[in-house]
CSV table of C-alpha atoms in Angstrom, one decimal:
chain,number,residue,atom,x,y,z
A,12,UNK,CA,98.7,82.8,89.1
A,13,UNK,CA,102.1,82.0,90.6
A,14,UNK,CA,102.2,81.5,94.4
A,15,UNK,CA,104.6,84.4,94.8
A,16,UNK,CA,102.2,86.8,93.0
A,17,UNK,CA,99.3,85.7,95.2
A,18,UNK,CA,101.4,86.3,98.3
A,19,UNK,CA,102.3,89.7,97.1
A,20,UNK,CA,98.6,90.6,96.7
A,21,UNK,CA,97.7,89.6,100.3
A,22,UNK,CA,100.8,91.1,101.8
A,23,UNK,CA,99.9,94.4,100.3
A,24,UNK,CA,97.0,94.7,102.8
A,25,UNK,CA,99.1,93.8,105.7
A,26,UNK,CA,102.2,95.9,105.2
A,27,UNK,CA,102.4,99.6,106.3
A,28,UNK,CA,102.4,101.8,103.3
A,29,UNK,CA,104.5,105.0,103.8
A,30,UNK,CA,102.1,107.9,103.7
A,31,UNK,CA,102.9,111.6,104.4
A,32,UNK,CA,100.2,114.1,105.3
A,33,UNK,CA,100.3,117.5,103.6
A,34,UNK,CA,97.3,119.7,104.4
A,35,UNK,CA,95.2,116.6,105.0
A,36,UNK,CA,96.1,115.1,101.6
A,37,UNK,CA,97.7,111.6,101.4
A,38,UNK,CA,101.0,111.7,99.5
A,39,UNK,CA,102.7,108.5,98.5
A,40,UNK,CA,106.0,107.9,96.6
A,41,UNK,CA,106.0,107.3,92.9
A,42,UNK,CA,107.3,103.7,93.5
A,43,UNK,CA,104.3,103.0,95.8
A,44,UNK,CA,102.0,104.6,93.2
A,45,UNK,CA,103.2,102.2,90.5
A,46,UNK,CA,103.1,99.2,92.9
A,47,UNK,CA,99.5,100.0,93.8
A,48,UNK,CA,98.5,100.3,90.1
A,49,UNK,CA,100.2,96.9,89.4
A,50,UNK,CA,98.3,95.3,92.3
A,51,UNK,CA,95.0,96.7,91.1
A,52,UNK,CA,95.4,95.1,87.7
A,53,UNK,CA,95.8,91.7,89.5
A,54,UNK,CA,92.9,92.2,91.9
A,55,UNK,CA,90.3,93.7,89.6
A,56,UNK,CA,89.3,91.1,87.0
A,57,UNK,CA,88.0,92.1,83.5
A,58,UNK,CA,84.3,92.7,83.9
A,59,UNK,CA,81.4,91.5,81.7
A,60,UNK,CA,79.6,94.6,82.8
A,61,UNK,CA,80.3,97.5,85.2
A,62,UNK,CA,77.7,99.4,87.3
A,63,UNK,CA,78.3,102.8,88.8
A,64,UNK,CA,76.4,102.9,92.1
A,65,UNK,CA,74.7,105.9,93.7
A,66,UNK,CA,77.2,105.6,96.6
A,67,UNK,CA,80.2,106.4,94.4
A,68,UNK,CA,81.8,103.0,94.0
A,69,UNK,CA,81.8,100.7,91.0
A,70,UNK,CA,80.5,97.1,91.0
A,71,UNK,CA,81.9,94.8,88.3
A,72,UNK,CA,80.0,91.8,87.1
A,73,UNK,CA,82.7,89.1,86.9
A,74,UNK,CA,82.4,85.7,85.4
A,75,UNK,CA,81.7,83.5,88.5
A,76,UNK,CA,84.5,81.1,87.4
A,77,UNK,CA,87.1,83.9,87.0
A,78,UNK,CA,86.7,85.8,90.3
A,79,UNK,CA,89.8,86.6,92.3
A,80,UNK,CA,89.1,83.8,94.9
A,81,UNK,CA,90.5,81.2,92.4
A,82,UNK,CA,93.9,82.9,92.3
A,83,UNK,CA,94.5,81.3,95.7
A,84,UNK,CA,97.0,78.5,95.1
A,85,UNK,CA,94.9,76.1,97.3
A,86,UNK,CA,91.8,76.8,95.1
A,87,UNK,CA,93.3,76.1,91.7
A,88,UNK,CA,91.0,73.1,91.1
A,89,UNK,CA,88.2,74.2,93.4
A,90,UNK,CA,84.7,73.4,92.1
A,91,UNK,CA,82.2,76.2,93.0
A,92,UNK,CA,79.6,75.2,95.5
A,93,UNK,CA,76.3,76.9,94.5
A,94,UNK,CA,74.6,76.1,97.8
A,95,UNK,CA,75.6,74.8,101.2
A,96,UNK,CA,75.2,71.2,102.3
A,97,UNK,CA,73.8,71.3,105.8
A,98,UNK,CA,72.7,68.2,107.7
A,99,UNK,CA,69.3,68.1,109.5
A,100,UNK,CA,69.7,70.3,112.5
A,101,UNK,CA,67.7,71.0,115.6
A,102,UNK,CA,66.7,74.5,116.5
A,103,UNK,CA,66.1,75.6,120.1
A,104,UNK,CA,65.0,79.2,119.5
A,105,UNK,CA,62.6,80.4,116.9
A,106,UNK,CA,63.1,83.9,115.5
A,107,UNK,CA,60.4,86.5,115.3
A,108,UNK,CA,61.1,89.4,112.9
A,109,UNK,CA,60.7,92.9,114.4
A,110,UNK,CA,62.8,95.5,112.8
A,111,UNK,CA,62.8,96.3,109.1
A,112,UNK,CA,65.8,95.0,107.0
A,113,UNK,CA,68.4,97.4,105.8
A,114,UNK,CA,68.5,96.6,102.1
A,115,UNK,CA,71.7,96.2,100.3
A,116,UNK,CA,72.6,94.9,96.8
A,117,UNK,CA,71.8,95.5,93.2
A,118,UNK,CA,68.5,95.5,91.3
A,119,UNK,CA,67.4,92.1,90.0
A,120,UNK,CA,69.2,91.0,86.9
A,121,UNK,CA,71.7,93.9,87.1
A,122,UNK,CA,74.5,91.4,86.7
A,123,UNK,CA,74.0,89.0,83.8
A,124,UNK,CA,73.5,85.3,84.4
A,125,UNK,CA,76.8,83.5,85.1
A,126,UNK,CA,78.4,86.6,86.7
A,127,UNK,CA,78.7,87.8,90.3
A,128,UNK,CA,78.9,91.4,91.7
A,129,UNK,CA,82.4,92.3,93.0
A,130,UNK,CA,83.0,95.8,94.3
A,131,UNK,CA,85.9,97.3,92.4
A,132,UNK,CA,89.0,97.9,94.6
A,133,UNK,CA,90.6,101.3,94.3
A,134,UNK,CA,94.0,102.7,95.3
A,135,UNK,CA,92.3,104.4,98.3
A,136,UNK,CA,90.9,101.1,99.3
A,137,UNK,CA,94.3,99.5,99.3
A,138,UNK,CA,95.8,102.2,101.5
A,139,UNK,CA,92.9,102.1,104.0
A,140,UNK,CA,93.0,98.3,104.2
A,141,UNK,CA,96.7,98.3,105.1
A,142,UNK,CA,95.9,100.0,108.4
A,143,UNK,CA,92.7,98.0,109.2
A,144,UNK,CA,93.7,94.4,108.9
A,145,UNK,CA,95.2,94.0,112.4
A,146,UNK,CA,92.5,95.9,114.4
A,147,UNK,CA,89.5,93.6,114.2
A,148,UNK,CA,90.2,91.0,116.8
A,149,UNK,CA,88.4,91.2,120.1
A,150,UNK,CA,90.5,88.4,121.6
A,151,UNK,CA,93.8,90.4,121.7
A,152,UNK,CA,95.2,93.2,123.7
A,153,UNK,CA,98.3,93.6,121.6
A,154,UNK,CA,96.7,96.1,119.2
A,155,UNK,CA,97.0,99.7,120.5
A,156,UNK,CA,94.0,102.0,120.3
A,157,UNK,CA,91.6,99.1,120.0
A,158,UNK,CA,88.6,99.1,122.4
A,159,UNK,CA,86.2,96.1,122.8
A,160,UNK,CA,82.7,95.5,124.1
A,161,UNK,CA,82.0,91.9,123.1
A,162,UNK,CA,80.3,88.8,124.5
A,163,UNK,CA,81.6,85.4,123.4
A,164,UNK,CA,80.9,81.8,124.3
A,165,UNK,CA,83.2,80.3,126.9
A,166,UNK,CA,86.2,78.3,125.6
A,167,UNK,CA,85.6,74.7,126.9
A,168,UNK,CA,88.0,71.9,126.3
A,169,UNK,CA,86.8,69.4,123.7
A,170,UNK,CA,83.9,71.7,122.9
A,171,UNK,CA,83.6,73.5,119.6
A,172,UNK,CA,81.3,75.7,117.6
A,173,UNK,CA,80.3,75.6,113.9
A,174,UNK,CA,78.1,78.6,113.5
A,175,UNK,CA,77.0,82.0,114.9
A,176,UNK,CA,74.1,84.2,114.0
A,177,UNK,CA,72.0,87.2,115.0
A,178,UNK,CA,70.2,90.3,113.9
A,179,UNK,CA,72.3,93.5,114.3
A,180,UNK,CA,70.8,97.0,114.6
A,181,UNK,CA,72.2,99.1,111.8
A,182,UNK,CA,73.2,102.7,112.8
A,183,UNK,CA,75.5,105.2,111.3
A,184,UNK,CA,77.6,106.6,114.1
A,185,UNK,CA,79.4,109.9,113.3
A,186,UNK,CA,82.9,108.6,112.9
A,187,UNK,CA,85.3,111.5,112.3
A,188,UNK,CA,88.4,109.3,112.5
A,189,UNK,CA,89.2,105.6,113.2
A,190,UNK,CA,86.8,102.7,112.7
A,191,UNK,CA,83.6,101.6,114.4
A,192,UNK,CA,82.6,97.9,114.0
A,193,UNK,CA,79.4,95.9,114.9
A,194,UNK,CA,80.3,92.3,114.3
A,195,UNK,CA,80.0,88.6,115.0
A,196,UNK,CA,82.8,86.1,114.6
A,197,UNK,CA,84.1,82.5,114.6
A,198,UNK,CA,87.6,82.0,115.8
A,199,UNK,CA,90.2,79.5,116.8
A,200,UNK,CA,93.8,79.8,118.0
A,201,UNK,CA,95.9,82.8,118.9
A,202,UNK,CA,98.5,85.2,117.5
A,203,UNK,CA,100.3,83.7,114.4
A,204,UNK,CA,97.9,80.6,114.6
A,205,UNK,CA,94.7,82.7,114.7
A,206,UNK,CA,92.1,81.5,112.2
A,207,UNK,CA,89.1,83.7,112.1
A,208,UNK,CA,86.0,84.7,110.1
A,209,UNK,CA,84.1,87.9,110.9
A,210,UNK,CA,81.1,89.7,109.5
A,211,UNK,CA,79.0,92.7,110.3
A,212,UNK,CA,78.9,96.4,109.5
A,213,UNK,CA,81.5,99.1,109.9
A,214,UNK,CA,81.9,102.8,109.5
A,215,UNK,CA,85.3,104.1,108.4
A,216,UNK,CA,85.8,107.4,106.6
A,217,UNK,CA,89.2,106.4,105.3
A,218,UNK,CA,87.6,103.4,103.5
A,219,UNK,CA,84.6,105.4,102.1
A,220,UNK,CA,86.4,108.6,101.0
A,221,UNK,CA,84.9,110.5,104.0
A,222,UNK,CA,81.3,109.6,103.3
A,223,UNK,CA,80.7,107.9,106.6
A,224,UNK,CA,78.3,105.2,105.2
A,225,UNK,CA,77.8,102.0,107.2
A,226,UNK,CA,79.1,99.1,105.1
A,227,UNK,CA,78.4,95.4,105.2
A,228,UNK,CA,81.7,93.5,105.4
A,229,UNK,CA,83.4,90.2,105.8
A,230,UNK,CA,87.0,89.4,106.9
A,231,UNK,CA,89.2,86.3,107.2
A,232,UNK,CA,92.7,85.3,108.2
A,233,UNK,CA,94.7,82.2,109.1
A,234,UNK,CA,97.6,83.9,111.0
A,235,UNK,CA,96.2,86.9,112.8
A,236,UNK,CA,96.7,89.0,109.7
A,237,UNK,CA,100.5,88.6,109.7
A,238,UNK,CA,100.6,87.5,106.1
A,239,UNK,CA,97.1,86.4,105.1
A,240,UNK,CA,93.5,87.6,104.9
A,241,UNK,CA,91.6,90.6,103.9
A,242,UNK,CA,88.2,92.4,103.8
A,243,UNK,CA,85.5,91.2,101.4
A,244,UNK,CA,86.8,90.1,98.0
A,245,UNK,CA,90.0,92.2,98.0
A,246,UNK,CA,92.3,89.1,98.0
A,247,UNK,CA,92.0,85.5,97.0
A,248,UNK,CA,89.7,83.6,99.4
A,249,UNK,CA,86.0,84.5,99.5
A,250,UNK,CA,83.9,82.8,96.8
A,251,UNK,CA,81.0,85.1,95.8
A,252,UNK,CA,77.9,83.2,94.6
A,253,UNK,CA,74.9,85.5,95.0
A,254,UNK,CA,74.4,87.7,91.9
A,255,UNK,CA,72.7,90.6,93.7
A,256,UNK,CA,74.0,90.9,97.2
A,257,UNK,CA,77.8,91.5,97.7
A,258,UNK,CA,80.3,92.2,100.5
A,259,UNK,CA,81.6,95.7,100.8
A,260,UNK,CA,78.2,97.2,99.9
A,261,UNK,CA,76.7,100.2,101.7
A,262,UNK,CA,73.6,99.9,103.9
A,263,UNK,CA,71.1,102.3,102.6
A,264,UNK,CA,68.7,102.2,105.5
A,265,UNK,CA,70.0,102.9,109.0
A,266,UNK,CA,68.3,103.2,112.3
A,267,UNK,CA,67.4,106.6,113.8
A,268,UNK,CA,67.5,107.1,117.6
A,269,UNK,CA,63.9,107.0,118.9
A,270,UNK,CA,62.8,106.6,115.2
A,271,UNK,CA,62.6,103.8,112.6
A,272,UNK,CA,64.8,100.8,113.3
A,273,UNK,CA,66.6,98.8,110.7
A,274,UNK,CA,68.8,95.7,111.0
A,275,UNK,CA,70.7,93.0,109.1
A,276,UNK,CA,70.3,89.3,109.9
A,277,UNK,CA,73.7,87.6,109.5
A,278,UNK,CA,75.2,84.2,110.0
A,279,UNK,CA,78.5,82.3,109.6
A,280,UNK,CA,77.9,78.6,109.2
A,281,UNK,CA,80.1,75.6,108.5
A,282,UNK,CA,78.5,73.1,106.1
A,283,UNK,CA,79.2,69.3,105.7
A,284,UNK,CA,82.0,70.1,103.2
A,285,UNK,CA,83.8,72.2,105.8
A,286,UNK,CA,83.1,75.5,103.9
A,287,UNK,CA,82.1,78.5,105.9
A,288,UNK,CA,79.0,80.3,104.5
A,289,UNK,CA,78.1,84.0,105.0
A,290,UNK,CA,74.3,84.5,104.9
A,291,UNK,CA,72.6,87.9,105.0
A,292,UNK,CA,68.8,88.0,105.6
A,293,UNK,CA,68.5,84.5,104.1
A,294,UNK,CA,70.6,85.3,101.1
A,295,UNK,CA,73.7,83.1,100.7
A,296,UNK,CA,76.3,85.7,99.8
A,297,UNK,CA,79.1,83.2,99.4
A,298,UNK,CA,81.6,81.1,101.3
A,299,UNK,CA,85.2,80.7,102.5
A,300,UNK,CA,86.4,77.3,101.3
A,301,UNK,CA,87.7,74.9,103.9
A,302,UNK,CA,90.9,74.6,102.0
A,303,UNK,CA,92.2,78.1,102.8
A,304,UNK,CA,92.2,77.5,106.6
A,305,UNK,CA,94.6,75.5,108.7
A,306,UNK,CA,93.1,75.8,112.2
A,307,UNK,CA,89.3,76.2,111.8
A,308,UNK,CA,88.1,72.7,111.9
A,309,UNK,CA,86.9,72.9,115.5
A,310,UNK,CA,86.6,76.6,116.4
A,311,UNK,CA,86.9,77.3,120.1
A,312,UNK,CA,84.5,80.2,120.4
A,313,UNK,CA,82.0,82.5,118.7
A,314,UNK,CA,81.0,86.0,119.7
A,315,UNK,CA,79.0,89.2,119.1
A,316,UNK,CA,79.7,92.9,119.9
A,317,UNK,CA,81.5,96.0,118.9
A,318,UNK,CA,85.0,97.2,118.3
A,319,UNK,CA,86.2,100.8,118.1
A,320,UNK,CA,89.6,101.9,116.8
A,321,UNK,CA,91.0,105.3,117.7
A,322,UNK,CA,92.6,107.5,115.0
A,323,UNK,CA,96.1,109.0,115.6
A,324,UNK,CA,94.6,111.8,117.7
A,325,UNK,CA,93.5,109.3,120.2
A,326,UNK,CA,89.8,110.3,120.3
A,327,UNK,CA,87.8,107.1,119.9
A,328,UNK,CA,84.7,107.0,117.7
A,329,UNK,CA,81.2,106.2,118.8
A,330,UNK,CA,80.1,102.5,118.8
A,331,UNK,CA,76.7,101.3,117.8
A,332,UNK,CA,74.2,104.1,118.2
A,333,UNK,CA,76.6,106.1,120.2
A,334,UNK,CA,74.5,105.5,123.4
A,335,UNK,CA,75.3,103.2,126.3
A,336,UNK,CA,73.0,100.1,126.4
A,337,UNK,CA,69.9,100.5,128.5
A,338,UNK,CA,66.3,99.3,128.5
A,339,UNK,CA,65.2,101.6,125.7
A,340,UNK,CA,65.4,99.5,122.6
A,341,UNK,CA,64.5,102.4,120.3
A,342,UNK,CA,67.9,104.1,120.8
A,343,UNK,CA,70.3,101.4,121.9
A,344,UNK,CA,72.2,99.2,119.4
A,345,UNK,CA,71.4,95.6,119.9
A,346,UNK,CA,72.1,92.1,118.7
A,347,UNK,CA,68.8,90.2,119.0
A,348,UNK,CA,68.0,86.5,118.3
A,349,UNK,CA,71.6,85.7,119.0
A,350,UNK,CA,72.3,82.0,118.5
A,351,UNK,CA,75.1,79.6,117.9
A,352,UNK,CA,75.6,76.0,116.6
A,353,UNK,CA,77.5,73.5,118.6
A,354,UNK,CA,79.7,70.8,117.0
A,355,UNK,CA,76.6,68.5,116.7
A,356,UNK,CA,74.9,71.1,114.6
A,357,UNK,CA,72.3,72.0,117.2
A,358,UNK,CA,71.3,75.6,117.2
A,359,UNK,CA,71.4,76.9,120.8
A,360,UNK,CA,71.3,80.2,122.7
A,361,UNK,CA,73.8,81.8,125.1
A,362,UNK,CA,73.1,81.9,128.8
A,363,UNK,CA,74.6,84.1,131.5
A,364,UNK,CA,76.7,81.2,132.8
A,365,UNK,CA,78.1,80.1,129.4
A,366,UNK,CA,79.5,83.5,128.2
A,367,UNK,CA,82.5,85.7,128.8
A,368,UNK,CA,82.1,89.5,128.6
A,369,UNK,CA,85.0,91.5,127.4
A,370,UNK,CA,84.9,95.3,128.1
A,371,UNK,CA,88.2,97.1,128.3
A,372,UNK,CA,87.0,100.8,128.2
A,373,UNK,CA,83.8,100.9,130.3
A,374,UNK,CA,83.9,104.7,130.4
A,375,UNK,CA,83.5,104.7,126.6
A,376,UNK,CA,81.7,101.4,125.6
A,377,UNK,CA,79.6,98.7,127.2
A,378,UNK,CA,77.8,95.5,126.3
A,379,UNK,CA,75.0,93.9,128.3
A,380,UNK,CA,73.6,90.4,128.1
A,381,UNK,CA,69.9,91.0,128.4
A,382,UNK,CA,68.7,87.4,128.2
A,383,UNK,CA,65.5,86.3,126.6
A,384,UNK,CA,63.2,89.2,125.7
A,385,UNK,CA,59.9,88.0,124.2
A,386,UNK,CA,59.1,91.3,122.4
A,387,UNK,CA,62.4,91.2,120.7
A,388,UNK,CA,62.1,87.7,119.5
A,389,UNK,CA,64.8,86.0,121.4
A,390,UNK,CA,68.1,86.4,123.3
A,391,UNK,CA,69.4,89.9,123.1
A,392,UNK,CA,72.6,91.9,123.7
A,393,UNK,CA,72.7,95.7,124.0
A,394,UNK,CA,76.0,97.4,123.1
A,395,UNK,CA,77.6,100.7,122.3
A,396,UNK,CA,78.8,103.9,123.7
A,397,UNK,CA,79.9,107.5,122.9
A,398,UNK,CA,83.7,106.9,122.7
A,399,UNK,CA,86.0,109.8,123.5
A,400,UNK,CA,89.3,109.8,125.2
A,401,UNK,CA,89.4,106.1,126.0
A,402,UNK,CA,93.1,105.6,126.4
A,403,UNK,CA,95.5,103.3,124.6
């Protein structure tokens, strides 16, 4: 694919599409309608097989060598890496499983051998993505209506990180408008030089046609989303390798306050080839090739927490379980077994004196570093809040 066409695809997610509201219905111009249709033909590759999911979206089984990732001009001659190459590493904190996993993915052998599951992008997805790409960064205060409750490792000169992981409680906060994220990230740089990879779960009615499901997601950029990056596999970049578990999939088991608890174990890890792998409950979903980044060789920080984005009416959605963090682990959202890898590949844990806490709307959202909790299997963070009128 020509470089200009690839740029046109990614810019689509970052430009503001003119949308008028008539009785709550989105109306776009005929020209925009045609442009969206043209983009969808470029993004959605011809499937070997298509699967209609119970959640209302379609998953296409795409030839692993013909997925959209390889339309990226820097991946023209890329050889697919089926598994990461990690050096021998030291672990300082063993994990103890507690909550039940929230299952995602397709039945075994649903996609034929040699294909990978890719969630089909729709016109509604494109419109939703265009307003979401710039509101996922906990490091910035430039984005209006964005509220943060995150903990990240301190930025220390000549010190870098090559991985982050943890187990995130999965809830389904009642988001009527805006977006609620629970996420972890690796990042370096700022503004137009911001390189970042993020993963976690989100709830966004605009992205799920009002269903309000919690969705597993990934996101990347190399310029603070000015011209590059996207969610999941909606633009060239992320290489899907697992043939059952895919990004953009709904989480079909969610925690209930004072009831059953479910979680997802996620990690972002750099391997010896410089590629960044996304792992979910031990399943290697896929990776972001080193070639697509320009400032992520030595990331300056990693972090965990929540982000909430207000809709136009200014009423911010709940974060996490919708309850402020406290000592009741049966109703407070949490990141447990949080760990990071330093530049030497050693898996280590945060301490109170090595972290920065970012909370900009304490009346709406909080995050607490709880330290080591034996019954929870490691170092734990509690986060969340009810939202409301949180300001700009």
